Amino acid sequence: MATPPLQTVLAAIDVGTNAVRLELARPDADGALETLHQERDPIRPGEGVFASGVMPEETADRLLSTLRRYAALCRRHKARVRAVATSAMRDARNQQEIVQRVRDEAGLNLEVVSGKEEARLICLGVLHRKPPNVRSLLVDIGGGSTEVVLATGERPDELWSLPMGSVRLTEMFDAAGKVTPKQLRLMRSYVEEQLRKAIPERLPGLPRMALGSSGTISAVVGFAASEGTAHASLRQLQNTVEALAEMTPERRRKRFDPRRADIIVAGATILERTARHLGVESIAAVNRGLRDGLLVDLLYRQDETREDHSLADAAVAMGRRLFFDEKHARQVTRLALTLFDELAALHNLPLSARPYLETAALLHDVGNAVSYERHHKHSYYLIHHGDIPGLADRERELVARVARYHQRSPPELNHSGMQGLSAAEARLVRKLATLLRIANALDGSHHQPIKEMRATNGRDAVALHLKARQPVDLELWTAEREVVLFRRVFGKRLTFHVGR
């Protein structure tokens, strides 16, 4: 792997339900991450959000004060930053107002990530550098949600995010104080119901031991496990839930950090029922999680030599849910990426733009699930609002715009669909959409007649050399309609040459 310069500092900011955390790290010569600085502020950003649906102004003020300090530290270290907010902010109706305040007052771009993106990042953090053939099962219990991941190596195979967490469950069942047997039965039944709705029971091929990555899990496993071990059996977890429920609030506060003590019964209940539902024998606590995943994600994003197919896999999974024409989507993607790779000197876009084109090409026609008429606009809507692990909010917006312009109105700078983009974003969308339009035209019949394509970049023209397995009259007629746009965008003629 190509290693970034040693002076590069990466920063991860995690706005959770219970606390806000910062970690600064630097990659060493081997690509491992050396922690430079950590902070944790238990300001409870999610306090009251699950009941009211709004983050109170005083909580937002505390959050802004913390993030201003974190931003100053990041600037001092000249760090590359990724800041994310999870379940509490996902549920807050005033999230956009708070995100705007963070941008204006702290100078940070705070992403409100989806549950599946949160799960992907946790997976990346916990399983970084795991051998590629090792299967792992991962559970993370946050304040507002629980993430479950089945992975091979460090790549997720399945991601689940459930809207139940230790704070949310505590508020729902008033479980911060004394917990009665009836309350415990109701909590267990509720957790079981959520699990049944989301995750198939006793999935085949699961490891016998699951990894638990959150502070709540560490606290529960630490209480439940036999002395000298870092894992707890299902029986020990069941006994722990009942023991914690029987404790008075005062005893729980003596055993745990006071803020953790208030939510520990709910967290233990979620962990025990999740382990039971999955059919694992034990849970092992690990001390890595979302922040580590953010740092690894930043590390991978700046390594342009690294191949990562997880984003394409997520796009294909979304396409299949929407019953897309997979053969057509893969053919268009293959042709579009050929154009991107062979015309790099012409489009002059960074390699980091390639996954945007790949994702847009795979999903350009998903709008057909709504209606064939105006399906390009429906594709934009579905991608814009979709859950595509591996894409930040702004990146998903750019992908949606590229897909929206795969047909009909060209991506001209004054078109209404280009509004809201910076000049650099508009240039990127315009170039990628033009390549996508040509690739889409070259499979106009949806029958994949082109088996091979090469692109040569001459002084005045770009020539596409096509090898076809059957007549391509429809493809050439459709592609010729894109020649004028290609010349406007790239300043060169486009010609087509067909052989067998």
Tab-separated table of C-alpha atoms in Angstrom:
chain	number	residue	atom	x	y	z
A	1	MET	CA	0.000	0.000	0.000
A	2	ALA	CA	1.263	3.494	-0.810
A	3	THR	CA	1.762	5.229	2.531
A	4	PRO	CA	0.800	8.892	2.974
A	5	PRO	CA	3.510	11.337	4.038
A	6	LEU	CA	4.410	10.978	7.714
A	7	GLN	CA	3.462	14.586	8.488
A	8	THR	CA	-0.185	13.890	7.529
A	9	VAL	CA	-2.431	14.080	10.591
A	10	LEU	CA	-5.910	12.531	10.468
A	11	ALA	CA	-8.736	13.585	12.769
A	12	ALA	CA	-11.939	11.715	13.644
A	13	ILE	CA	-14.835	13.452	15.404
A	14	ASP	CA	-17.749	11.321	16.602
A	15	VAL	CA	-20.931	13.050	17.819
A	16	GLY	CA	-22.702	10.187	19.551
A	17	THR	CA	-25.737	9.992	21.783
A	18	ASN	CA	-23.808	9.906	25.077
A	19	ALA	CA	-20.652	11.844	24.262
A	20	VAL	CA	-18.571	13.675	21.679
A	21	ARG	CA	-15.118	12.294	20.933
A	22	LEU	CA	-12.025	13.444	19.072
A	23	GLU	CA	-9.017	11.403	18.026
A	24	LEU	CA	-5.949	12.691	16.186
A	25	ALA	CA	-3.633	10.119	14.613
A	26	ARG	CA	-0.757	9.863	12.179
A	27	PRO	CA	-0.008	6.934	9.842
A	28	ASP	CA	3.439	5.439	10.336
A	29	ALA	CA	5.714	4.023	7.653
A	30	ASP	CA	3.793	0.724	7.652
A	31	GLY	CA	0.386	2.394	7.323
A	32	ALA	CA	-0.531	1.728	10.977
A	33	LEU	CA	-2.110	4.606	12.905
A	34	GLU	CA	-0.297	6.216	15.827
A	35	THR	CA	-2.621	8.101	18.197
A	36	LEU	CA	-1.471	11.660	18.926
A	37	HIS	CA	-4.346	12.974	21.025
A	38	GLN	CA	-7.776	11.892	22.311
A	39	GLU	CA	-10.649	13.737	23.977
A	40	ARG	CA	-14.068	12.677	25.236
A	41	ASP	CA	-16.760	15.077	26.441
A	42	PRO	CA	-19.821	13.380	28.022
A	43	ILE	CA	-22.247	16.151	27.076
A	44	ARG	CA	-25.101	13.742	26.142
A	45	PRO	CA	-26.054	15.175	22.699
A	46	GLY	CA	-28.987	12.734	22.593
A	47	GLU	CA	-30.536	13.726	25.899
A	48	GLY	CA	-34.274	14.104	25.333
A	49	VAL	CA	-34.030	13.755	21.537
A	50	PHE	CA	-35.690	10.328	21.375
A	51	ALA	CA	-38.674	11.525	23.406
A	52	SER	CA	-39.135	14.986	21.841
A	53	GLY	CA	-37.601	14.558	18.385
A	54	VAL	CA	-35.629	17.804	18.857
A	55	MET	CA	-32.187	18.624	20.242
A	56	PRO	CA	-32.753	21.344	22.875
A	57	GLU	CA	-30.992	24.675	22.345
A	58	GLU	CA	-28.886	24.314	25.515
A	59	THR	CA	-27.658	20.875	24.321
A	60	ALA	CA	-26.842	22.328	20.892
A	61	ASP	CA	-24.906	25.147	22.587
A	62	ARG	CA	-22.854	22.604	24.578
A	63	LEU	CA	-22.204	20.651	21.380
A	64	LEU	CA	-21.088	23.776	19.500
A	65	SER	CA	-18.745	24.796	22.304
A	66	THR	CA	-17.106	21.353	22.222
A	67	LEU	CA	-16.836	21.244	18.427
A	68	ARG	CA	-15.298	24.726	18.264
A	69	ARG	CA	-12.535	23.497	20.577
A	70	TYR	CA	-12.054	20.307	18.552
A	71	ALA	CA	-11.897	22.294	15.299
A	72	ALA	CA	-9.198	24.569	16.754
A	73	LEU	CA	-7.123	21.497	17.702
A	74	CYS	CA	-7.539	20.061	14.203
A	75	ARG	CA	-6.439	23.351	12.621
A	76	ARG	CA	-3.410	23.519	14.926
A	77	HIS	CA	-2.328	20.072	13.702
A	78	LYS	CA	-3.309	20.857	10.078
A	79	ALA	CA	-5.338	17.667	10.215
A	80	ARG	CA	-7.541	16.130	7.580
A	81	VAL	CA	-10.907	15.797	9.351
A	82	ARG	CA	-14.001	13.651	9.081
A	83	ALA	CA	-16.750	14.527	11.572
A	84	VAL	CA	-19.892	12.421	11.843
A	85	ALA	CA	-23.049	12.416	13.928
A	86	THR	CA	-25.019	9.247	14.555
A	87	SER	CA	-28.371	8.145	15.964
A	88	ALA	CA	-29.382	11.147	18.085
A	89	MET	CA	-28.771	13.589	15.251
A	90	ARG	CA	-30.485	11.248	12.786
A	91	ASP	CA	-33.622	11.513	14.918
A	92	ALA	CA	-33.450	15.273	15.574
A	93	ARG	CA	-35.868	17.242	13.406
A	94	ASN	CA	-33.621	20.314	13.800
A	95	GLN	CA	-30.525	18.490	12.532
A	96	GLN	CA	-30.075	20.763	9.502
A	97	GLU	CA	-30.111	23.856	11.673
A	98	ILE	CA	-27.450	22.347	13.960
A	99	VAL	CA	-25.310	21.128	11.048
A	100	GLN	CA	-25.415	24.669	9.610
A	101	ARG	CA	-24.393	26.145	12.979
A	102	VAL	CA	-21.477	23.695	13.154
A	103	ARG	CA	-20.380	24.766	9.673
A	104	ASP	CA	-20.734	28.481	10.435
A	105	GLU	CA	-19.389	28.568	14.003
A	106	ALA	CA	-16.848	25.738	14.081
A	107	GLY	CA	-15.870	25.505	10.413
A	108	LEU	CA	-16.585	21.758	10.365
A	109	ASN	CA	-18.601	19.751	7.868
A	110	LEU	CA	-20.646	17.502	10.187
A	111	GLU	CA	-22.121	14.489	8.367
A	112	VAL	CA	-25.253	12.897	9.763
A	113	VAL	CA	-24.441	9.341	8.665
A	114	SER	CA	-26.965	6.589	8.052
A	115	GLY	CA	-27.125	3.547	10.312
A	116	LYS	CA	-25.530	1.369	7.645
A	117	GLU	CA	-22.673	3.811	7.088
A	118	GLU	CA	-22.134	3.890	10.856
A	119	ALA	CA	-22.014	0.076	10.845
A	120	ARG	CA	-19.536	0.057	7.936
A	121	LEU	CA	-17.218	2.482	9.712
A	122	ILE	CA	-17.355	0.498	12.962
A	123	CYS	CA	-16.537	-2.642	10.983
A	124	LEU	CA	-13.568	-0.911	9.351
A	125	GLY	CA	-12.291	0.309	12.712
A	126	VAL	CA	-12.602	-2.998	14.556
A	127	LEU	CA	-11.464	-5.297	11.741
A	128	HIS	CA	-8.731	-3.156	10.138
A	129	ARG	CA	-5.965	-5.463	8.850
A	130	LYS	CA	-7.928	-8.600	9.664
A	131	PRO	CA	-6.795	-11.515	7.440
A	132	PRO	CA	-8.963	-11.506	4.304
A	133	ASN	CA	-10.451	-14.993	4.789
A	134	VAL	CA	-11.459	-14.644	8.475
A	135	ARG	CA	-15.191	-14.388	9.229
A	136	SER	CA	-16.229	-12.025	12.032
A	137	LEU	CA	-19.476	-11.030	13.709
A	138	LEU	CA	-19.523	-7.587	15.263
A	139	VAL	CA	-22.027	-5.924	17.620
A	140	ASP	CA	-21.958	-2.254	18.669
A	141	ILE	CA	-24.498	-0.785	21.113
A	142	GLY	CA	-24.687	2.987	21.046
A	143	GLY	CA	-27.008	5.315	22.856
A	144	GLY	CA	-29.640	5.369	20.130
A	145	SER	CA	-28.934	2.437	17.833
A	146	THR	CA	-27.383	-1.009	17.678
A	147	GLU	CA	-25.237	-2.064	14.736
A	148	VAL	CA	-24.574	-5.678	13.752
A	149	VAL	CA	-22.068	-6.594	11.041
A	150	LEU	CA	-21.122	-9.904	9.445
A	151	ALA	CA	-17.761	-9.516	7.703
A	152	THR	CA	-15.027	-11.377	5.858
A	153	GLY	CA	-11.623	-9.863	6.542
A	154	GLU	CA	-12.337	-6.183	7.037
A	155	ARG	CA	-15.080	-6.093	4.391
A	156	PRO	CA	-18.720	-6.235	5.527
A	157	ASP	CA	-20.942	-8.900	3.972
A	158	GLU	CA	-24.106	-7.794	5.804
A	159	LEU	CA	-24.851	-4.581	7.700
A	160	TRP	CA	-27.788	-4.057	10.043
A	161	SER	CA	-28.666	-0.956	12.052
A	162	LEU	CA	-31.528	-1.175	14.552
A	163	PRO	CA	-33.177	1.869	16.196
A	164	MET	CA	-32.569	0.667	19.740
A	165	GLY	CA	-29.743	1.801	21.990
A	166	SER	CA	-29.000	2.045	25.684
A	167	VAL	CA	-30.226	5.655	26.072
A	168	ARG	CA	-33.258	5.224	23.808
A	169	LEU	CA	-34.359	2.043	25.623
A	170	THR	CA	-33.759	3.599	29.050
A	171	GLU	CA	-35.976	6.565	28.150
A	172	MET	CA	-38.667	4.354	26.590
A	173	PHE	CA	-38.978	2.092	29.647
A	174	ASP	CA	-37.961	4.552	32.367
A	175	ALA	CA	-35.130	2.191	33.341
A	176	ALA	CA	-32.604	4.644	34.801
A	177	GLY	CA	-33.748	3.965	38.383
A	178	LYS	CA	-35.246	0.851	39.890
A	179	VAL	CA	-36.135	-1.773	37.267
A	180	THR	CA	-39.045	-4.037	38.112
A	181	PRO	CA	-39.423	-7.597	36.768
A	182	LYS	CA	-42.277	-6.346	34.568
A	183	GLN	CA	-40.097	-3.576	33.068
A	184	LEU	CA	-37.357	-6.100	32.359
A	185	ARG	CA	-39.819	-8.474	30.629
A	186	LEU	CA	-41.128	-5.628	28.489
A	187	MET	CA	-37.620	-4.492	27.526
A	188	ARG	CA	-36.567	-8.013	26.584
A	189	SER	CA	-39.739	-8.500	24.502
A	190	TYR	CA	-39.233	-5.180	22.730
A	191	VAL	CA	-35.584	-5.973	21.878
A	192	GLU	CA	-36.546	-9.442	20.627
A	193	GLU	CA	-39.226	-7.927	18.387
A	194	GLN	CA	-36.783	-5.417	16.885
A	195	LEU	CA	-34.233	-8.161	16.233
A	196	ARG	CA	-36.791	-10.486	14.618
A	197	LYS	CA	-37.915	-7.722	12.266
A	198	ALA	CA	-34.378	-6.855	11.153
A	199	ILE	CA	-32.030	-9.867	11.332
A	200	PRO	CA	-32.633	-13.501	10.348
A	201	GLU	CA	-32.304	-15.816	13.341
A	202	ARG	CA	-29.210	-18.019	13.707
A	203	LEU	CA	-27.576	-17.175	10.399
A	204	PRO	CA	-25.485	-20.026	8.976
A	205	GLY	CA	-21.714	-19.916	9.229
A	206	LEU	CA	-21.526	-17.429	12.080
A	207	PRO	CA	-18.484	-17.401	14.369
A	208	ARG	CA	-19.183	-18.794	17.832
A	209	MET	CA	-17.838	-15.643	19.458
A	210	ALA	CA	-19.010	-12.142	18.511
A	211	LEU	CA	-16.932	-8.988	18.986
A	212	GLY	CA	-18.463	-6.131	20.967
A	213	SER	CA	-16.996	-2.695	20.306
A	214	SER	CA	-18.797	-0.068	22.417
A	215	GLY	CA	-18.214	1.337	25.888
A	216	THR	CA	-21.529	-0.145	27.009
A	217	ILE	CA	-20.481	-3.622	25.870
A	218	SER	CA	-17.075	-3.281	27.549
A	219	ALA	CA	-18.806	-2.351	30.810
A	220	VAL	CA	-21.319	-5.208	30.624
A	221	VAL	CA	-18.761	-7.836	29.598
A	222	GLY	CA	-16.347	-6.586	32.271
A	223	PHE	CA	-19.068	-7.101	34.884
A	224	ALA	CA	-20.217	-10.468	33.532
A	225	ALA	CA	-16.924	-12.176	32.636
A	226	SER	CA	-14.942	-14.481	34.865
A	227	GLU	CA	-11.852	-12.896	36.375
A	228	GLY	CA	-8.957	-12.704	33.940
A	229	THR	CA	-11.077	-13.038	30.769
A	230	ALA	CA	-12.319	-10.418	28.280
A	231	HIS	CA	-15.358	-12.341	27.071
A	232	ALA	CA	-18.674	-13.388	28.580
A	233	SER	CA	-20.826	-16.414	27.780
A	234	LEU	CA	-24.518	-16.154	26.955
A	235	ARG	CA	-25.345	-17.653	30.378
A	236	GLN	CA	-23.173	-15.029	32.092
A	237	LEU	CA	-24.915	-12.259	30.150
A	238	GLN	CA	-28.360	-13.568	31.153
A	239	ASN	CA	-27.312	-13.659	34.812
A	240	THR	CA	-25.827	-10.167	34.509
A	241	VAL	CA	-29.025	-8.632	33.158
A	242	GLU	CA	-31.012	-10.022	36.077
A	243	ALA	CA	-28.349	-8.987	38.619
A	244	LEU	CA	-28.168	-5.424	37.279
A	245	ALA	CA	-31.962	-5.106	37.217
A	246	GLU	CA	-32.160	-6.200	40.862
A	247	MET	CA	-29.528	-3.656	41.973
A	248	THR	CA	-30.601	-0.343	43.425
A	249	PRO	CA	-29.580	2.713	41.367
A	250	GLU	CA	-27.117	3.627	44.159
A	251	ARG	CA	-25.338	0.257	43.892
A	252	ARG	CA	-25.123	0.540	40.117
A	253	ARG	CA	-23.542	3.992	40.449
A	254	LYS	CA	-20.904	2.604	42.806
A	255	ARG	CA	-20.041	-0.155	40.319
A	256	PHE	CA	-20.103	1.959	37.120
A	257	ASP	CA	-19.463	5.513	36.036
A	258	PRO	CA	-22.615	7.445	37.131
A	259	ARG	CA	-23.748	8.275	33.578
A	260	ARG	CA	-23.090	4.709	32.420
A	261	ALA	CA	-24.922	3.324	35.477
A	262	ASP	CA	-28.195	4.976	34.409
A	263	ILE	CA	-28.261	3.138	31.078
A	264	ILE	CA	-26.450	-0.104	31.900
A	265	VAL	CA	-29.557	-2.271	32.402
A	266	ALA	CA	-30.910	-1.334	28.976
A	267	GLY	CA	-27.499	-1.865	27.348
A	268	ALA	CA	-27.068	-5.271	28.996
A	269	THR	CA	-30.568	-6.310	27.893
A	270	ILE	CA	-29.824	-5.398	24.258
A	271	LEU	CA	-26.511	-7.284	24.358
A	272	GLU	CA	-27.960	-10.414	25.946
A	273	ARG	CA	-30.966	-10.637	23.597
A	274	THR	CA	-28.814	-9.887	20.524
A	275	ALA	CA	-26.352	-12.667	21.423
A	276	ARG	CA	-29.282	-15.025	22.007
A	277	HIS	CA	-30.958	-14.093	18.700
A	278	LEU	CA	-27.715	-14.591	16.747
A	279	GLY	CA	-27.018	-17.902	18.462
A	280	VAL	CA	-23.464	-17.050	19.518
A	281	GLU	CA	-21.860	-18.658	22.560
A	282	SER	CA	-20.044	-15.581	23.865
A	283	ILE	CA	-19.181	-11.905	23.356
A	284	ALA	CA	-15.637	-10.523	23.531
A	285	ALA	CA	-15.109	-6.831	24.257
A	286	VAL	CA	-12.719	-4.912	21.987
A	287	ASN	CA	-11.487	-1.348	22.425
A	288	ARG	CA	-11.862	-0.179	18.836
A	289	GLY	CA	-14.888	1.311	17.135
A	290	LEU	CA	-16.337	4.173	15.124
A	291	ARG	CA	-13.482	6.654	15.632
A	292	ASP	CA	-10.961	4.059	14.492
A	293	GLY	CA	-13.110	3.408	11.434
A	294	LEU	CA	-13.198	7.107	10.581
A	295	LEU	CA	-9.405	7.264	10.745
A	296	VAL	CA	-8.967	4.143	8.591
A	297	ASP	CA	-11.511	5.518	6.105
A	298	LEU	CA	-9.532	8.781	5.854
A	299	LEU	CA	-6.324	6.769	5.419
A	300	TYR	CA	-7.834	4.710	2.591
A	301	ARG	CA	-9.377	7.724	0.865
A	302	GLN	CA	-5.995	9.396	0.436
A	303	ASP	CA	-4.377	6.216	-0.911
A	304	GLU	CA	-5.266	6.383	-4.597
A	305	THR	CA	-3.473	3.099	-5.374
A	306	ARG	CA	-5.844	1.085	-3.165
A	307	GLU	CA	-8.642	-0.859	-4.815
A	308	ASP	CA	-11.836	-1.096	-2.769
A	309	HIS	CA	-14.933	-2.772	-4.195
A	310	SER	CA	-17.170	-2.277	-1.152
A	311	LEU	CA	-18.849	0.844	-2.589
A	312	ALA	CA	-19.671	-0.911	-5.862
A	313	ASP	CA	-21.004	-3.884	-3.880
A	314	ALA	CA	-23.263	-1.517	-1.901
A	315	ALA	CA	-24.511	0.069	-5.147
A	316	VAL	CA	-25.280	-3.330	-6.680
A	317	ALA	CA	-27.144	-4.333	-3.507
A	318	MET	CA	-29.258	-1.173	-3.766
A	319	GLY	CA	-29.878	-1.810	-7.462
A	320	ARG	CA	-31.060	-5.344	-6.767
A	321	ARG	CA	-33.482	-4.104	-4.122
A	322	LEU	CA	-34.948	-1.872	-6.841
A	323	PHE	CA	-34.954	-4.656	-9.486
A	324	PHE	CA	-32.537	-2.899	-11.855
A	325	ASP	CA	-31.368	-4.356	-15.162
A	326	GLU	CA	-28.062	-5.651	-13.784
A	327	LYS	CA	-26.538	-6.755	-17.085
A	328	HIS	CA	-27.154	-3.306	-18.600
A	329	ALA	CA	-25.901	-1.523	-15.465
A	330	ARG	CA	-22.672	-3.539	-15.393
A	331	GLN	CA	-22.069	-3.024	-19.131
A	332	VAL	CA	-22.583	0.743	-18.858
A	333	THR	CA	-20.266	0.802	-15.832
A	334	ARG	CA	-17.570	-1.146	-17.678
A	335	LEU	CA	-17.714	1.236	-20.649
A	336	ALA	CA	-17.832	4.365	-18.472
A	337	LEU	CA	-14.799	3.298	-16.436
A	338	THR	CA	-12.892	2.474	-19.624
A	339	LEU	CA	-13.539	6.031	-20.809
A	340	PHE	CA	-12.472	7.445	-17.433
A	341	ASP	CA	-9.251	5.403	-17.332
A	342	GLU	CA	-8.152	5.844	-20.949
A	343	LEU	CA	-9.053	9.550	-21.171
A	344	ALA	CA	-7.466	10.586	-17.856
A	345	ALA	CA	-5.263	13.199	-19.534
A	346	LEU	CA	-8.338	14.712	-21.202
A	347	HIS	CA	-10.772	14.929	-18.280
A	348	ASN	CA	-8.021	15.736	-15.746
A	349	LEU	CA	-10.103	14.534	-12.797
A	350	PRO	CA	-8.571	12.997	-9.663
A	351	LEU	CA	-8.674	9.229	-9.261
A	352	SER	CA	-10.924	9.790	-6.234
A	353	ALA	CA	-13.715	10.741	-8.691
A	354	ARG	CA	-13.698	7.278	-10.275
A	355	PRO	CA	-15.919	5.633	-7.595
A	356	TYR	CA	-18.513	8.391	-8.134
A	357	LEU	CA	-18.752	7.502	-11.822
A	358	GLU	CA	-18.829	3.774	-11.034
A	359	THR	CA	-21.669	4.185	-8.516
A	360	ALA	CA	-23.662	6.536	-10.763
A	361	ALA	CA	-23.271	4.137	-13.712
A	362	LEU	CA	-24.446	1.150	-11.681
A	363	LEU	CA	-27.495	3.056	-10.400
A	364	HIS	CA	-28.335	5.359	-13.329
A	365	ASP	CA	-31.533	3.486	-14.212
A	366	VAL	CA	-32.886	2.653	-10.725
A	367	GLY	CA	-35.555	5.313	-11.246
A	368	ASN	CA	-37.365	2.783	-13.444
A	369	ALA	CA	-38.574	1.272	-10.174
A	370	VAL	CA	-40.788	4.360	-9.839
A	371	SER	CA	-41.641	5.014	-13.481
A	372	TYR	CA	-39.926	4.742	-16.855
A	373	GLU	CA	-41.096	8.259	-17.724
A	374	ARG	CA	-38.643	10.787	-16.250
A	375	HIS	CA	-36.751	7.894	-14.680
A	376	HIS	CA	-33.538	9.934	-14.699
A	377	LYS	CA	-35.140	12.287	-12.159
A	378	HIS	CA	-36.434	9.372	-10.111
A	379	SER	CA	-32.897	7.929	-10.116
A	380	TYR	CA	-31.651	11.212	-8.667
A	381	TYR	CA	-34.251	11.089	-5.897
A	382	LEU	CA	-33.603	7.443	-4.980
A	383	ILE	CA	-29.816	7.897	-4.853
A	384	HIS	CA	-30.056	11.229	-3.023
A	385	HIS	CA	-32.224	9.643	-0.318
A	386	GLY	CA	-30.599	6.208	-0.516
A	387	ASP	CA	-28.492	4.396	2.038
A	388	ILE	CA	-25.167	3.697	0.292
A	389	PRO	CA	-22.463	2.793	2.814
A	390	GLY	CA	-19.145	4.294	1.759
A	391	LEU	CA	-20.509	7.634	0.539
A	392	ALA	CA	-20.677	10.780	2.640
A	393	ASP	CA	-23.787	12.926	2.211
A	394	ARG	CA	-22.144	15.338	-0.225
A	395	GLU	CA	-20.585	12.521	-2.214
A	396	ARG	CA	-23.982	10.828	-2.520
A	397	GLU	CA	-25.407	14.119	-3.806
A	398	LEU	CA	-22.722	14.309	-6.512
A	399	VAL	CA	-23.369	10.693	-7.553
A	400	ALA	CA	-27.114	11.429	-7.713
A	401	ARG	CA	-26.479	14.438	-9.974
A	402	VAL	CA	-24.263	12.432	-12.333
A	403	ALA	CA	-26.926	9.704	-12.595
A	404	ARG	CA	-29.672	12.291	-13.121
A	405	TYR	CA	-27.887	13.571	-16.244
A	406	HIS	CA	-27.392	10.190	-17.929
A	407	GLN	CA	-30.081	11.169	-20.463
A	408	ARG	CA	-32.390	14.000	-21.565
A	409	SER	CA	-31.229	17.534	-20.594
A	410	PRO	CA	-27.438	17.902	-20.771
A	411	PRO	CA	-25.538	18.990	-17.632
A	412	GLU	CA	-25.161	22.624	-18.651
A	413	LEU	CA	-23.974	24.975	-15.922
A	414	ASN	CA	-27.142	27.094	-16.114
A	415	HIS	CA	-29.545	24.127	-15.895
A	416	SER	CA	-31.778	24.033	-12.789
A	417	GLY	CA	-30.459	20.602	-11.829
A	418	MET	CA	-26.939	21.996	-11.435
A	419	GLN	CA	-27.910	24.586	-8.865
A	420	GLY	CA	-26.291	24.422	-5.440
A	421	LEU	CA	-22.977	23.029	-6.702
A	422	SER	CA	-19.663	24.795	-6.282
A	423	ALA	CA	-17.719	25.563	-9.475
A	424	ALA	CA	-15.438	22.556	-8.891
A	425	GLU	CA	-18.390	20.238	-8.179
A	426	ALA	CA	-20.219	21.449	-11.289
A	427	ARG	CA	-17.166	20.717	-13.463
A	428	LEU	CA	-16.866	17.238	-11.959
A	429	VAL	CA	-20.565	16.428	-12.463
A	430	ARG	CA	-20.495	17.789	-16.008
A	431	LYS	CA	-17.467	15.688	-17.027
A	432	LEU	CA	-18.586	12.472	-15.341
A	433	ALA	CA	-22.151	12.796	-16.664
A	434	THR	CA	-20.835	13.279	-20.205
A	435	LEU	CA	-18.798	10.061	-19.952
A	436	LEU	CA	-21.819	8.265	-18.498
A	437	ARG	CA	-24.098	9.473	-21.315
A	438	ILE	CA	-21.745	8.017	-23.933
A	439	ALA	CA	-21.423	4.713	-22.065
A	440	ASN	CA	-25.208	4.499	-21.653
A	441	ALA	CA	-25.750	5.253	-25.334
A	442	LEU	CA	-23.334	2.467	-26.288
A	443	ASP	CA	-25.710	-0.033	-24.678
A	444	GLY	CA	-28.892	1.604	-25.949
A	445	SER	CA	-30.417	-1.770	-26.842
A	446	HIS	CA	-29.683	-3.195	-23.343
A	447	HIS	CA	-28.293	-6.268	-25.129
A	448	GLN	CA	-24.548	-5.621	-24.546
A	449	PRO	CA	-23.497	-5.848	-28.229
A	450	ILE	CA	-20.091	-4.230	-27.548
A	451	LYS	CA	-17.615	-6.749	-26.209
A	452	GLU	CA	-14.547	-4.492	-26.121
A	453	MET	CA	-13.744	-0.770	-26.353
A	454	ARG	CA	-10.563	1.275	-26.552
A	455	ALA	CA	-10.306	5.069	-26.469
A	456	THR	CA	-7.467	7.027	-28.084
A	457	ASN	CA	-6.947	10.695	-27.387
A	458	GLY	CA	-5.691	12.469	-30.520
A	459	ARG	CA	-4.781	16.122	-30.994
A	460	ASP	CA	-8.198	17.137	-32.362
A	461	ALA	CA	-10.411	14.113	-31.702
A	462	VAL	CA	-11.075	11.207	-29.397
A	463	ALA	CA	-11.613	7.926	-31.232
A	464	LEU	CA	-13.575	5.059	-29.720
A	465	HIS	CA	-12.623	1.687	-31.217
A	466	LEU	CA	-15.475	-0.758	-30.680
A	467	LYS	CA	-15.454	-4.534	-31.131
A	468	ALA	CA	-19.018	-5.774	-31.476
A	469	ARG	CA	-20.587	-9.215	-31.319
A	470	GLN	CA	-23.711	-8.047	-33.223
A	471	PRO	CA	-24.925	-4.956	-35.120
A	472	VAL	CA	-24.679	-1.697	-33.158
A	473	ASP	CA	-26.808	0.594	-35.333
A	474	LEU	CA	-29.022	1.707	-32.416
A	475	GLU	CA	-25.994	2.283	-30.182
A	476	LEU	CA	-24.193	4.412	-32.784
A	477	TRP	CA	-27.313	6.443	-33.577
A	478	THR	CA	-27.817	7.169	-29.856
A	479	ALA	CA	-24.139	7.896	-29.197
A	480	GLU	CA	-23.902	10.327	-32.144
A	481	ARG	CA	-26.417	12.529	-30.318
A	482	GLU	CA	-23.848	13.009	-27.517
A	483	VAL	CA	-21.027	14.189	-29.786
A	484	VAL	CA	-21.957	17.875	-29.546
A	485	LEU	CA	-22.018	17.778	-25.726
A	486	PHE	CA	-18.703	15.904	-25.653
A	487	ARG	CA	-17.071	18.632	-27.744
A	488	ARG	CA	-18.503	21.399	-25.529
A	489	VAL	CA	-17.250	19.720	-22.367
A	490	PHE	CA	-13.881	18.364	-23.510
A	491	GLY	CA	-13.079	20.540	-26.553
A	492	LYS	CA	-12.602	17.639	-28.986
A	493	ARG	CA	-14.529	15.763	-31.630
A	494	LEU	CA	-15.674	12.203	-30.850
A	495	THR	CA	-15.551	9.482	-33.506
A	496	PHE	CA	-16.618	5.836	-33.493
A	497	HIS	CA	-14.904	2.945	-35.300
A	498	VAL	CA	-16.531	-0.502	-35.302
A	499	GLY	CA	-14.816	-3.837	-35.921
A	500	ARG	CA	-15.304	-7.469	-34.996
